[in-house]
């Protein structure tokens, strides 16, 4: 299934309000693209970025896509909006390291733009969303905790949540099914989010130990299966 690209603020508003996926998307201000330049089709980068920084961004996107291809299957093809400076963050409302809006858009703040794990985490979301009808709009097939658990396992981001040893002492927390639930519980606090990321990854690991496989997930979603 080709990923859906929506243009304009209206499309992004629909995605953010209807989706219930994509990590913190519902808890964050919708991004803007002020002061960015189009490097290649589908990639907009902070105008303050040097040639070396642009090349590094492209390399991290390519590396993330390669991992997705090896571990899950064909990667999603979202549009990328990437800040490399705090000024760009402020202009565009980039309040998180990375945000994914359905299958269509990934926006990275300047701190996330330096971390290859963030690219892989967010591209995992976009790839899974792309397997859902209409890029995830109105779908309840993919609970947020499962979406996050897969992204943590593949990207090892955040690192503390990705360590298999963390599952030995994982806190018992209610796993949020939607981004609205997640945002209501953690706000903008990484400290509050970490137990949810950890529990989500550990629960997905249990699912995998039952004989399920990561490469099967997109096909299950396309077939209308509600996971797990």
mmCIF file of C-alpha atoms in Angstrom:
data_model
loop_
_atom_site.group_PDB
_atom_site.id
_atom_site.type_symbol
_atom_site.label_atom_id
_atom_site.label_comp_id
_atom_site.label_asym_id
_atom_site.label_seq_id
_atom_site.Cartn_x
_atom_site.Cartn_y
_atom_site.Cartn_z
ATOM 1 C CA UNK A 1 0.000 0.000 0.000
ATOM 2 C CA UNK A 2 1.437 3.391 -0.955
ATOM 3 C CA UNK A 3 1.683 5.880 1.840
ATOM 4 C CA UNK A 4 -0.824 8.704 1.645
ATOM 5 C CA UNK A 5 0.454 12.277 1.505
ATOM 6 C CA UNK A 6 -1.883 15.047 2.619
ATOM 7 C CA UNK A 7 -1.047 18.623 1.753
ATOM 8 C CA UNK A 8 -1.810 21.705 3.783
ATOM 9 C CA UNK A 9 -2.695 22.388 7.384
ATOM 10 C CA UNK A 10 -6.223 21.017 7.009
ATOM 11 C CA UNK A 11 -4.880 17.577 6.198
ATOM 12 C CA UNK A 12 -2.506 17.637 9.144
ATOM 13 C CA UNK A 13 -5.290 18.713 11.510
ATOM 14 C CA UNK A 14 -7.448 15.799 10.357
ATOM 15 C CA UNK A 15 -4.558 13.403 10.831
ATOM 16 C CA UNK A 16 -3.669 14.621 14.289
ATOM 17 C CA UNK A 17 -7.223 14.681 15.607
ATOM 18 C CA UNK A 18 -8.537 11.486 14.064
ATOM 19 C CA UNK A 19 -5.576 9.179 14.219
ATOM 20 C CA UNK A 20 -4.962 8.326 17.857
ATOM 21 C CA UNK A 21 -1.504 7.073 16.818
ATOM 22 C CA UNK A 22 2.017 8.314 16.472
ATOM 23 C CA UNK A 23 3.348 8.814 19.961
ATOM 24 C CA UNK A 24 2.918 12.368 21.164
ATOM 25 C CA UNK A 25 1.251 13.770 18.055
ATOM 26 C CA UNK A 26 -2.011 14.602 19.784
ATOM 27 C CA UNK A 27 -0.251 16.197 22.725
ATOM 28 C CA UNK A 28 1.867 18.541 20.623
ATOM 29 C CA UNK A 29 1.294 21.687 18.628
ATOM 30 C CA UNK A 30 0.911 20.939 14.935
ATOM 31 C CA UNK A 31 4.240 21.659 13.239
ATOM 32 C CA UNK A 32 4.973 24.395 10.767
ATOM 33 C CA UNK A 33 7.571 24.500 8.017
ATOM 34 C CA UNK A 34 8.740 28.091 8.338
ATOM 35 C CA UNK A 35 12.331 28.741 7.349
ATOM 36 C CA UNK A 36 12.878 25.325 5.796
ATOM 37 C CA UNK A 37 14.123 24.521 2.306
ATOM 38 C CA UNK A 38 13.293 21.522 0.158
ATOM 39 C CA UNK A 39 16.430 19.457 -0.318
ATOM 40 C CA UNK A 40 14.827 16.719 -2.408
ATOM 41 C CA UNK A 41 11.143 15.832 -2.926
ATOM 42 C CA UNK A 42 9.779 14.776 0.457
ATOM 43 C CA UNK A 43 12.587 16.296 2.557
ATOM 44 C CA UNK A 44 12.518 19.802 4.021
ATOM 45 C CA UNK A 45 15.421 20.900 6.223
ATOM 46 C CA UNK A 46 16.115 23.937 8.384
ATOM 47 C CA UNK A 47 17.569 26.727 6.224
ATOM 48 C CA UNK A 48 20.299 27.122 8.859
ATOM 49 C CA UNK A 49 21.626 23.629 8.141
ATOM 50 C CA UNK A 50 25.089 23.335 6.651
ATOM 51 C CA UNK A 51 25.789 21.057 3.706
ATOM 52 C CA UNK A 52 27.316 18.553 6.143
ATOM 53 C CA UNK A 53 24.216 18.618 8.350
ATOM 54 C CA UNK A 54 21.922 18.085 5.364
ATOM 55 C CA UNK A 55 24.035 15.145 4.243
ATOM 56 C CA UNK A 56 23.898 13.699 7.766
ATOM 57 C CA UNK A 57 20.091 13.999 7.830
ATOM 58 C CA UNK A 58 19.835 12.216 4.481
ATOM 59 C CA UNK A 59 22.176 9.502 5.707
ATOM 60 C CA UNK A 60 20.122 8.898 8.850
ATOM 61 C CA UNK A 61 16.897 8.668 6.853
ATOM 62 C CA UNK A 62 18.509 6.173 4.475
ATOM 63 C CA UNK A 63 19.883 4.120 7.376
ATOM 64 C CA UNK A 64 16.474 4.020 9.072
ATOM 65 C CA UNK A 65 14.806 2.920 5.837
ATOM 66 C CA UNK A 66 17.364 0.139 5.428
ATOM 67 C CA UNK A 67 16.658 -1.251 8.900
ATOM 68 C CA UNK A 68 12.899 -1.143 8.285
ATOM 69 C CA UNK A 69 13.358 -2.968 5.001
ATOM 70 C CA UNK A 70 15.400 -5.674 6.698
ATOM 71 C CA UNK A 71 13.228 -6.118 9.783
ATOM 72 C CA UNK A 72 9.647 -5.390 8.653
ATOM 73 C CA UNK A 73 9.470 -4.876 4.905
ATOM 74 C CA UNK A 74 9.171 -1.899 2.547
ATOM 75 C CA UNK A 75 9.524 1.291 4.601
ATOM 76 C CA UNK A 76 6.980 4.073 4.614
ATOM 77 C CA UNK A 77 7.568 7.162 2.505
ATOM 78 C CA UNK A 78 6.493 10.080 4.669
ATOM 79 C CA UNK A 79 7.474 13.668 4.114
ATOM 80 C CA UNK A 80 10.207 14.801 6.519
ATOM 81 C CA UNK A 81 10.456 18.240 8.155
ATOM 82 C CA UNK A 82 13.743 18.524 10.044
ATOM 83 C CA UNK A 83 15.059 21.290 12.302
ATOM 84 C CA UNK A 84 18.746 21.463 13.219
ATOM 85 C CA UNK A 85 18.638 24.648 15.318
ATOM 86 C CA UNK A 86 16.708 25.858 18.378
ATOM 87 C CA UNK A 87 15.494 28.855 16.345
ATOM 88 C CA UNK A 88 13.861 26.458 13.894
ATOM 89 C CA UNK A 89 12.297 24.557 16.804
ATOM 90 C CA UNK A 90 10.749 27.758 18.140
ATOM 91 C CA UNK A 91 9.488 28.977 14.764
ATOM 92 C CA UNK A 92 7.815 25.702 13.952
ATOM 93 C CA UNK A 93 6.492 24.493 17.287
ATOM 94 C CA UNK A 94 8.852 21.507 17.434
ATOM 95 C CA UNK A 95 8.261 20.573 21.071
ATOM 96 C CA UNK A 96 9.496 16.994 20.864
ATOM 97 C CA UNK A 97 12.502 15.177 19.459
ATOM 98 C CA UNK A 98 10.284 13.546 16.876
ATOM 99 C CA UNK A 99 6.605 13.369 15.957
ATOM 100 C CA UNK A 100 4.827 11.180 13.412
ATOM 101 C CA UNK A 101 1.539 12.172 11.786
ATOM 102 C CA UNK A 102 -0.012 9.044 10.321
ATOM 103 C CA UNK A 103 1.800 7.708 7.286
ATOM 104 C CA UNK A 104 2.289 11.171 5.832
ATOM 105 C CA UNK A 105 4.632 13.309 7.908
ATOM 106 C CA UNK A 106 7.550 13.039 10.314
ATOM 107 C CA UNK A 107 8.731 16.219 12.040
ATOM 108 C CA UNK A 108 12.025 16.246 13.949
ATOM 109 C CA UNK A 109 13.224 18.831 16.429
ATOM 110 C CA UNK A 110 16.878 19.796 16.545
ATOM 111 C CA UNK A 111 17.733 17.356 19.347
ATOM 112 C CA UNK A 112 16.123 14.440 17.553
ATOM 113 C CA UNK A 113 17.730 15.359 14.233
ATOM 114 C CA UNK A 114 21.121 14.332 15.617
ATOM 115 C CA UNK A 115 20.006 10.854 16.716
ATOM 116 C CA UNK A 116 19.647 8.043 14.207
ATOM 117 C CA UNK A 117 17.485 6.131 16.668
ATOM 118 C CA UNK A 118 14.831 8.850 16.520
ATOM 119 C CA UNK A 119 14.639 8.591 12.722
ATOM 120 C CA UNK A 120 14.173 4.829 12.986
ATOM 121 C CA UNK A 121 11.602 5.111 15.782
ATOM 122 C CA UNK A 122 9.471 7.585 13.848
ATOM 123 C CA UNK A 123 9.840 5.795 10.494
ATOM 124 C CA UNK A 124 8.632 2.610 12.182
ATOM 125 C CA UNK A 125 5.432 4.438 13.135
ATOM 126 C CA UNK A 126 4.941 5.818 9.626
ATOM 127 C CA UNK A 127 5.512 2.372 8.114
ATOM 128 C CA UNK A 128 2.955 0.689 10.378
ATOM 129 C CA UNK A 129 0.451 3.499 9.812
ATOM 130 C CA UNK A 130 0.899 3.090 6.071
ATOM 131 C CA UNK A 131 -0.393 -0.476 6.330
ATOM 132 C CA UNK A 132 -3.663 0.764 7.828
ATOM 133 C CA UNK A 133 -6.666 1.856 5.759
ATOM 134 C CA UNK A 134 -6.325 5.534 4.759
ATOM 135 C CA UNK A 135 -2.974 5.776 6.499
ATOM 136 C CA UNK A 136 -4.538 5.129 9.893
ATOM 137 C CA UNK A 137 -7.431 7.557 9.869
ATOM 138 C CA UNK A 138 -10.119 6.403 12.317
ATOM 139 C CA UNK A 139 -8.482 2.972 12.682
ATOM 140 C CA UNK A 140 -8.407 1.162 16.016
ATOM 141 C CA UNK A 141 -6.436 -1.792 14.702
ATOM 142 C CA UNK A 142 -3.105 -0.600 16.068
ATOM 143 C CA UNK A 143 -3.162 0.334 19.771
ATOM 144 C CA UNK A 144 -0.682 3.051 20.622
ATOM 145 C CA UNK A 145 1.185 0.836 23.076
ATOM 146 C CA UNK A 146 1.759 -1.815 20.402
ATOM 147 C CA UNK A 147 2.834 0.838 17.894
ATOM 148 C CA UNK A 148 5.283 2.266 20.440
ATOM 149 C CA UNK A 149 6.523 -1.147 21.537
ATOM 150 C CA UNK A 150 7.502 -2.122 17.999
ATOM 151 C CA UNK A 151 9.166 1.252 17.446
ATOM 152 C CA UNK A 152 11.176 0.951 20.670
ATOM 153 C CA UNK A 153 12.325 -2.578 19.852
ATOM 154 C CA UNK A 154 13.473 -1.674 16.346
ATOM 155 C CA UNK A 155 15.053 1.688 17.137
ATOM 156 C CA UNK A 156 16.370 1.059 20.669
ATOM 157 C CA UNK A 157 14.985 4.497 21.392
ATOM 158 C CA UNK A 158 14.581 5.462 24.179
ATOM 159 C CA UNK A 159 17.542 3.275 25.194
ATOM 160 C CA UNK A 160 16.364 2.588 28.752
ATOM 161 C CA UNK A 161 13.069 1.200 27.468
ATOM 162 C CA UNK A 162 14.689 -0.933 24.783
ATOM 163 C CA UNK A 163 16.947 -3.089 26.966
ATOM 164 C CA UNK A 164 15.543 -6.634 27.259
ATOM 165 C CA UNK A 165 16.813 -6.709 30.872
ATOM 166 C CA UNK A 166 14.372 -3.916 31.684
ATOM 167 C CA UNK A 167 11.543 -6.435 31.291
ATOM 168 C CA UNK A 168 12.677 -8.273 34.429
ATOM 169 C CA UNK A 169 11.655 -5.305 36.569
ATOM 170 C CA UNK A 170 9.118 -3.588 34.367
ATOM 171 C CA UNK A 171 6.526 -1.581 36.250
ATOM 172 C CA UNK A 172 2.915 -2.641 35.924
ATOM 173 C CA UNK A 173 1.240 0.192 34.078
ATOM 174 C CA UNK A 174 -1.967 0.486 32.102
ATOM 175 C CA UNK A 175 -1.044 0.448 28.431
ATOM 176 C CA UNK A 176 -2.618 3.392 26.538
ATOM 177 C CA UNK A 177 -4.560 2.520 23.395
ATOM 178 C CA UNK A 178 -4.602 6.026 21.911
ATOM 179 C CA UNK A 179 -2.321 9.025 21.677
ATOM 180 C CA UNK A 180 -4.914 11.032 23.601
ATOM 181 C CA UNK A 181 -4.619 8.613 26.548
ATOM 182 C CA UNK A 182 -0.833 8.746 26.347
ATOM 183 C CA UNK A 183 -0.697 12.543 26.245
ATOM 184 C CA UNK A 184 -3.173 12.905 29.115
ATOM 185 C CA UNK A 185 -0.976 10.740 31.316
ATOM 186 C CA UNK A 186 2.506 11.993 30.487
ATOM 187 C CA UNK A 187 2.128 15.516 29.083
ATOM 188 C CA UNK A 188 5.610 16.544 27.943
ATOM 189 C CA UNK A 189 7.439 14.578 30.633
ATOM 190 C CA UNK A 190 9.958 11.986 29.352
ATOM 191 C CA UNK A 191 10.183 10.654 32.920
ATOM 192 C CA UNK A 192 6.459 9.819 32.958
ATOM 193 C CA UNK A 193 6.614 8.390 29.432
ATOM 194 C CA UNK A 194 9.509 6.010 30.055
ATOM 195 C CA UNK A 195 7.551 3.368 32.054
ATOM 196 C CA UNK A 196 4.950 3.264 29.271
ATOM 197 C CA UNK A 197 7.582 2.856 26.567
ATOM 198 C CA UNK A 198 9.250 0.117 28.597
ATOM 199 C CA UNK A 199 6.038 -1.780 29.360
ATOM 200 C CA UNK A 200 4.954 -1.459 25.734
ATOM 201 C CA UNK A 201 8.224 -2.897 24.420
ATOM 202 C CA UNK A 202 8.164 -5.724 26.951
ATOM 203 C CA UNK A 203 4.577 -6.644 26.077
ATOM 204 C CA UNK A 204 5.429 -6.737 22.371
ATOM 205 C CA UNK A 205 8.452 -8.941 23.202
ATOM 206 C CA UNK A 206 6.077 -11.395 24.897
ATOM 207 C CA UNK A 207 3.886 -11.352 21.785
ATOM 208 C CA UNK A 208 6.916 -12.150 19.630
ATOM 209 C CA UNK A 209 7.908 -15.034 21.907
ATOM 210 C CA UNK A 210 4.507 -16.588 21.210
ATOM 211 C CA UNK A 211 5.637 -17.270 17.653
ATOM 212 C CA UNK A 212 4.630 -13.979 16.059
ATOM 213 C CA UNK A 213 7.040 -12.099 13.816
ATOM 214 C CA UNK A 214 7.731 -8.439 13.103
ATOM 215 C CA UNK A 215 7.569 -8.883 9.289
ATOM 216 C CA UNK A 216 4.017 -10.213 9.626
ATOM 217 C CA UNK A 217 2.672 -7.025 11.192
ATOM 218 C CA UNK A 218 2.051 -4.932 8.031
ATOM 219 C CA UNK A 219 0.227 -7.815 6.336
ATOM 220 C CA UNK A 220 -1.929 -8.364 9.411
ATOM 221 C CA UNK A 221 -2.865 -4.686 9.463
ATOM 222 C CA UNK A 222 -3.645 -4.633 5.742
ATOM 223 C CA UNK A 223 -5.851 -7.691 6.266
ATOM 224 C CA UNK A 224 -7.898 -5.800 8.863
ATOM 225 C CA UNK A 225 -6.475 -7.622 11.914
ATOM 226 C CA UNK A 226 -6.572 -5.752 15.214
ATOM 227 C CA UNK A 227 -3.283 -6.182 17.055
ATOM 228 C CA UNK A 228 -2.017 -7.793 19.111
#
